[in-house]
XYZ file of C-alpha atoms in Angstrom:
429
model
C 62.357 27.284 131.995
C 61.009 29.272 129.058
C 63.950 30.731 127.115
C 62.293 34.155 127.182
C 62.101 34.285 130.958
C 64.903 35.806 132.980
C 67.203 33.006 134.050
C 68.261 32.939 137.661
C 71.932 32.484 138.530
C 73.059 29.037 137.436
C 74.070 26.505 140.052
C 77.517 26.144 138.515
C 78.252 29.046 136.181
C 81.869 27.983 135.715
C 80.882 24.530 134.453
C 78.172 26.009 132.230
C 80.535 28.522 130.633
C 83.355 26.009 130.277
C 81.077 23.719 128.266
C 79.891 26.684 126.184
C 83.489 27.575 125.368
C 84.472 24.019 124.422
C 81.450 23.655 122.144
C 82.116 27.015 120.494
C 85.764 26.095 119.890
C 84.746 22.825 118.231
C 82.120 24.610 116.118
C 84.686 27.225 115.132
C 86.922 24.570 113.602
C 84.010 23.435 111.450
C 83.095 26.999 110.488
C 86.668 27.820 109.492
C 86.412 25.168 106.784
C 82.814 25.854 105.748
C 82.282 26.848 102.129
C 81.086 30.356 101.255
C 77.888 28.822 99.885
C 77.135 27.047 103.178
C 77.610 30.221 105.224
C 75.473 32.202 102.790
C 72.710 29.609 103.004
C 72.723 29.843 106.801
C 72.534 33.631 106.759
C 69.716 33.810 104.225
C 67.723 31.249 106.203
C 68.326 33.253 109.388
C 67.099 36.456 107.711
C 63.967 34.636 106.548
C 63.367 33.391 110.094
C 63.676 36.940 111.471
C 60.996 38.093 109.051
C 58.747 35.113 109.772
C 58.976 35.700 113.529
C 58.855 39.513 113.434
C 55.556 39.609 115.322
C 56.949 37.434 118.103
C 60.074 39.586 118.314
C 58.005 42.786 118.591
C 55.908 41.240 121.356
C 58.961 40.042 123.274
C 60.605 43.432 122.846
C 57.518 45.175 124.215
C 57.927 43.118 127.402
C 61.623 44.053 127.606
C 60.771 47.709 127.017
C 58.029 47.783 129.665
C 60.321 46.169 132.222
C 63.066 48.703 131.469
C 60.614 51.598 131.749
C 59.416 50.300 135.102
C 63.016 50.382 136.302
C 63.330 54.051 135.304
C 65.844 53.429 132.520
C 66.997 56.552 130.600
C 65.443 57.527 127.261
C 68.584 56.948 125.181
C 68.865 53.446 126.623
C 65.215 52.782 125.752
C 65.789 53.955 122.180
C 68.598 51.441 121.729
C 66.427 48.734 123.275
C 63.324 49.396 121.179
C 62.426 47.280 118.145
C 59.535 47.841 115.763
C 58.572 46.359 112.401
C 60.818 48.819 110.557
C 63.893 48.061 112.674
C 63.308 44.319 112.453
C 63.065 44.533 108.667
C 66.303 46.525 108.668
C 67.842 43.792 110.817
C 66.808 41.088 108.334
C 68.137 43.158 105.417
C 71.398 43.645 107.283
C 71.844 39.886 107.629
C 71.142 39.496 103.901
C 73.677 42.217 103.095
C 76.290 40.397 105.142
C 75.430 37.209 103.234
C 75.995 39.038 99.931
C 79.468 40.312 100.887
C 82.537 38.629 99.382
C 83.775 35.846 101.618
C 86.724 37.239 103.619
C 88.355 33.861 104.323
C 91.045 32.250 102.178
C 92.201 35.368 100.331
C 95.874 35.461 99.372
C 96.797 38.875 100.791
C 100.388 38.757 99.598
C 102.676 36.340 97.780
C 106.426 36.511 97.360
C 109.369 34.236 96.606
C 112.669 34.014 98.404
C 116.018 33.565 96.619
C 116.096 29.933 97.788
C 112.881 29.215 95.867
C 110.472 29.198 98.833
C 107.075 30.673 97.918
C 105.377 32.416 100.829
C 101.690 33.358 100.916
C 99.875 35.447 103.519
C 96.309 34.081 103.647
C 93.261 35.400 105.509
C 91.781 33.085 108.157
C 89.106 33.444 110.878
C 90.007 34.795 114.307
C 88.448 31.745 115.982
C 85.918 32.312 118.777
C 84.613 35.837 119.374
C 82.885 36.748 122.637
C 80.437 39.645 122.424
C 79.224 41.284 125.649
C 76.440 43.823 125.185
C 73.686 45.560 127.091
C 70.503 47.082 125.732
C 70.902 46.545 121.990
C 69.041 43.380 120.918
C 69.962 44.067 117.266
C 73.589 43.301 118.207
C 72.500 39.667 118.441
C 71.787 39.554 114.707
C 74.648 41.819 113.635
C 77.328 40.067 115.671
C 76.101 36.579 114.899
C 75.892 37.247 111.161
C 79.285 38.936 110.892
C 81.091 36.265 112.900
C 79.490 33.506 110.835
C 80.418 35.163 107.526
C 84.031 35.468 108.697
C 84.125 31.826 109.786
C 84.198 32.588 113.511
C 82.165 30.996 116.267
C 80.394 33.559 118.452
C 79.467 33.538 122.133
C 76.805 36.191 122.778
C 76.194 37.570 126.232
C 73.354 40.092 126.090
C 72.045 42.054 129.039
C 68.954 41.206 131.050
C 67.261 44.331 129.633
C 66.970 42.780 126.166
C 66.742 39.169 127.272
C 63.467 38.220 125.596
C 64.201 40.081 122.348
C 67.706 38.670 122.048
C 66.508 35.133 122.780
C 64.118 35.175 119.814
C 66.643 36.752 117.464
C 69.200 34.138 118.498
C 66.631 31.415 117.828
C 66.324 32.743 114.264
C 70.086 32.533 113.802
C 70.042 28.940 115.054
C 67.314 28.145 112.511
C 69.686 29.371 109.825
C 72.536 27.223 111.135
C 70.317 24.145 111.129
C 69.137 24.847 107.586
C 72.753 24.892 106.390
C 73.860 21.869 108.433
C 76.246 23.896 110.601
C 76.757 23.281 114.344
C 74.286 25.138 116.546
C 77.188 26.113 118.818
C 78.516 28.249 115.952
C 76.439 31.084 117.454
C 76.007 30.431 121.168
C 74.058 32.499 123.657
C 74.983 32.613 127.342
C 71.878 31.126 128.974
C 72.131 32.924 132.302
C 72.027 36.517 133.535
C 74.498 35.713 136.311
C 77.191 38.404 136.115
C 79.840 35.812 136.917
C 79.494 34.677 133.303
C 80.979 37.987 132.145
C 84.052 37.557 134.322
C 84.573 34.055 132.995
C 84.343 35.283 129.404
C 86.892 38.011 130.157
C 89.246 35.351 131.491
C 89.088 33.628 128.087
C 87.141 30.522 129.159
C 90.253 28.418 129.463
C 91.698 29.573 126.165
C 88.571 28.963 124.099
C 87.824 32.681 123.420
C 90.193 34.520 121.082
C 88.828 38.067 121.230
C 86.175 40.027 123.189
C 83.947 42.768 121.802
C 82.045 44.898 124.353
C 78.986 46.878 123.211
C 77.569 49.012 125.976
C 78.044 51.920 128.318
C 81.249 53.365 129.646
C 81.240 51.249 132.813
C 80.908 47.975 130.879
C 83.665 48.825 128.428
C 85.922 50.079 131.229
C 85.441 46.783 133.070
C 86.257 44.807 129.945
C 89.405 46.835 129.318
C 90.502 46.416 132.938
C 89.788 42.699 133.336
C 90.099 41.070 129.906
C 92.839 38.478 129.521
C 92.284 38.231 125.772
C 92.479 40.908 123.048
C 89.507 43.283 122.768
C 87.926 45.517 120.121
C 86.444 48.418 122.050
C 85.718 52.090 122.370
C 85.022 53.776 125.681
C 82.573 56.358 124.324
C 81.683 58.448 121.307
C 82.690 62.021 122.124
C 81.866 63.137 118.603
C 82.607 66.679 117.348
C 81.362 68.759 114.447
C 83.528 71.770 113.578
C 81.889 74.524 111.492
C 84.706 76.347 109.751
C 84.709 79.999 108.661
C 84.254 78.826 105.061
C 81.263 76.593 105.812
C 78.096 76.864 103.751
C 75.430 77.821 106.321
C 72.560 75.765 104.886
C 74.836 72.745 104.579
C 76.088 73.262 108.125
C 72.549 73.450 109.535
C 71.521 70.220 107.829
C 74.642 68.359 108.946
C 74.582 69.587 112.553
C 70.866 68.866 113.009
C 71.187 65.354 111.604
C 74.419 64.609 113.462
C 72.844 65.533 116.801
C 69.118 64.855 116.506
C 68.529 61.986 114.050
C 69.126 59.489 116.856
C 70.652 60.945 119.983
C 71.424 57.574 121.584
C 73.844 56.184 118.990
C 77.609 56.400 119.370
C 77.931 58.476 116.172
C 75.684 61.256 117.508
C 77.422 64.629 117.811
C 78.055 65.745 121.391
C 80.065 68.943 120.844
C 79.693 71.667 118.210
C 82.719 73.858 117.563
C 82.154 77.065 115.580
C 84.912 79.210 114.120
C 84.790 82.616 115.792
C 85.359 84.170 112.361
C 81.880 83.081 111.191
C 80.043 83.349 114.509
C 78.182 86.499 113.537
C 76.571 84.834 110.502
C 76.462 81.156 111.464
C 76.111 80.711 115.227
C 72.610 82.077 115.888
C 70.997 80.221 112.935
C 72.602 76.975 114.110
C 71.371 77.510 117.672
C 67.862 78.423 116.462
C 67.644 75.235 114.402
C 68.836 73.046 117.278
C 66.534 74.601 119.882
C 63.570 74.360 117.499
C 64.317 70.635 117.171
C 64.189 70.225 120.961
C 67.900 70.260 121.734
C 69.251 71.719 124.966
C 72.348 73.862 124.397
C 75.212 74.201 126.871
C 77.755 76.768 125.794
C 80.811 78.754 126.784
C 80.488 82.427 127.711
C 80.718 83.617 124.112
C 77.874 81.322 123.044
C 75.771 82.283 126.047
C 76.156 85.942 125.085
C 74.550 85.245 121.703
C 71.461 83.411 123.007
C 69.885 83.582 126.494
C 68.484 80.060 126.041
C 72.006 78.631 126.276
C 72.926 77.090 129.626
C 76.468 77.416 130.976
C 78.866 74.626 129.966
C 81.303 73.436 132.604
C 84.598 71.665 132.063
C 82.879 68.275 132.407
C 80.495 69.037 129.530
C 83.341 68.909 127.012
C 84.042 65.359 128.232
C 80.446 64.102 128.331
C 78.775 61.688 125.929
C 75.193 62.812 126.528
C 73.391 60.268 124.317
C 70.480 62.660 124.666
C 69.129 65.863 123.098
C 71.887 67.955 124.681
C 74.787 69.559 122.831
C 77.863 71.443 124.057
C 78.761 74.442 121.870
C 81.994 76.423 121.849
C 83.544 79.172 119.768
C 87.130 78.475 118.704
C 89.778 80.572 117.006
C 89.990 78.704 113.753
C 90.955 75.266 112.517
C 94.043 74.824 114.667
C 92.089 75.550 117.862
C 89.331 73.147 116.793
C 91.843 70.351 116.219
C 93.475 71.089 119.596
C 90.091 70.907 121.367
C 89.266 67.573 119.721
C 92.665 66.180 120.685
C 92.181 67.315 124.298
C 88.604 66.133 124.799
C 87.766 63.638 122.033
C 87.565 59.863 122.256
C 89.071 59.110 118.800
C 85.717 57.856 117.518
C 84.259 60.181 114.818
C 84.784 63.866 114.076
C 83.608 66.102 111.222
C 84.570 69.384 109.573
C 82.045 71.484 107.637
C 83.808 73.743 105.161
C 84.032 74.641 101.486
C 87.784 75.222 101.868
C 89.536 72.162 100.444
C 92.831 72.947 102.179
C 91.138 73.286 105.575
C 89.259 70.032 105.021
C 92.445 68.195 104.037
C 94.265 69.432 107.115
C 91.393 68.387 109.407
C 91.208 64.924 107.852
C 94.969 64.464 108.120
C 95.525 65.847 111.622
C 92.494 64.704 113.631
C 93.465 61.354 115.143
C 90.111 59.570 115.116
C 88.992 56.236 113.704
C 86.563 58.073 111.396
C 87.052 61.619 110.114
C 84.464 63.298 107.902
C 84.114 66.302 105.632
C 80.676 67.810 104.985
C 78.716 64.746 106.113
C 76.691 63.822 109.182
C 78.559 61.881 111.832
C 75.568 59.513 111.987
C 77.105 57.813 108.942
C 79.624 56.302 111.399
C 78.038 52.894 110.987
C 79.151 49.635 109.410
C 75.974 49.333 107.355
C 76.496 52.806 105.904
C 80.086 51.855 105.058
C 78.806 48.942 102.984
C 79.839 46.336 105.576
C 76.255 45.041 105.913
C 76.491 45.554 109.672
C 79.132 46.086 112.314
C 80.124 44.292 115.463
C 81.200 47.619 116.951
C 83.379 50.647 116.281
C 86.946 50.194 117.443
C 88.917 53.267 118.463
C 92.172 51.494 119.282
C 95.090 51.162 116.910
C 95.739 47.431 116.865
C 94.306 45.202 114.124
C 90.891 46.878 113.714
C 89.849 50.517 113.741
C 86.490 52.086 112.923
C 83.506 49.876 112.034
C 84.416 46.248 112.660
C 83.028 44.200 109.772
C 83.829 40.820 108.280
C 87.333 41.726 107.078
C 88.284 42.991 110.537
C 87.077 39.681 112.005
C 89.841 37.794 110.212
C 93.539 37.468 110.805
C 96.096 35.710 108.592
C 98.601 32.920 108.501
C 101.599 32.239 106.270
C 101.736 29.293 103.918
C 105.292 28.423 102.962
C 105.598 26.281 99.798
C 108.860 24.494 99.221
C 110.431 21.809 97.050
C 112.838 20.106 99.431
C 114.712 23.188 100.649
C 116.729 22.867 103.864
C 118.296 25.685 105.838
C 122.108 25.757 105.855
């Protein structure tokens, strides 16, 4: 069957996935020992292949997009699915940026000596085999594959049927890079079936061959992964992102930040979903902010105080403060100062990304210290919550947990460490 066609459920998914896991584990052992130069060569060749096959990728993506439209898929989902020449070029550049990063493997993170003369080193090593389960984002294929390769990990990619054709071509480009560098093709594997049983098998760990799972998708996918995974995961449930406009905010700066945070791309996880405005500056700041948002095509849902300022504002219910719209909709609330803003974020936020707009350094410092999110910002759009913007080249996801990785997961977060103990005949009494 053509690799770009939707694959029907496999006759024996368990056997298929078991072989995939064994091959990835074997490839991972080779990758862990690969030189930085070899990995760089593979990534640069993959980026070149993406550029060379850009036209094919656009054509395949158009088929994916049309099929999704025919199914009545939501606009934010379609935005994440869509690829054009500009996004494909950005994808190729992202792979090259990952290639240019310092190699994260083999670093001596700490070294110390014991009184008995033992020298102990903590050294960075790959995680092993990383399983990535994602839905509508075909660019995850390139990002995840490149980052895992740079960190010396084998990757098993399970994209959704929505982006099947696009992801298949992007994966083929990554395989071209592996071949060019003489690395095993199983270093970046793609699950060759849309059978949902494959996801359950990955969550079980494929008989111990998968070391960590990264889900990239909607709330239901991530919730399933968190409920069923038998291996560690890097995940966030959703991006309930807040922007708080403080009483000491510069109005022009606030307008620019709020508009960009909400409207630049409404379907990304760093898009603002709730705007909090200090009641002390409502008379000067609220109406201009609402005017700018409405003029940009944003629907506003507000509390009673916000509704009283502008008749275009729809009532916000309790559920609105907990909703990741991923659309041109924003919840707006007046709060009684910084402390109330922090309390609202703690009650309703998802620990992803939150921002304060203020010229008051003390207020900014308190917000940055007290808001318990993976990314906290001062006077900057929340759409900078992105591994590429952090200088990571790309990201495999944004982790909101507290174990091992938090925030954009780049190459350093895709490593762990081991201890090397160097002796000269010591024995323990």
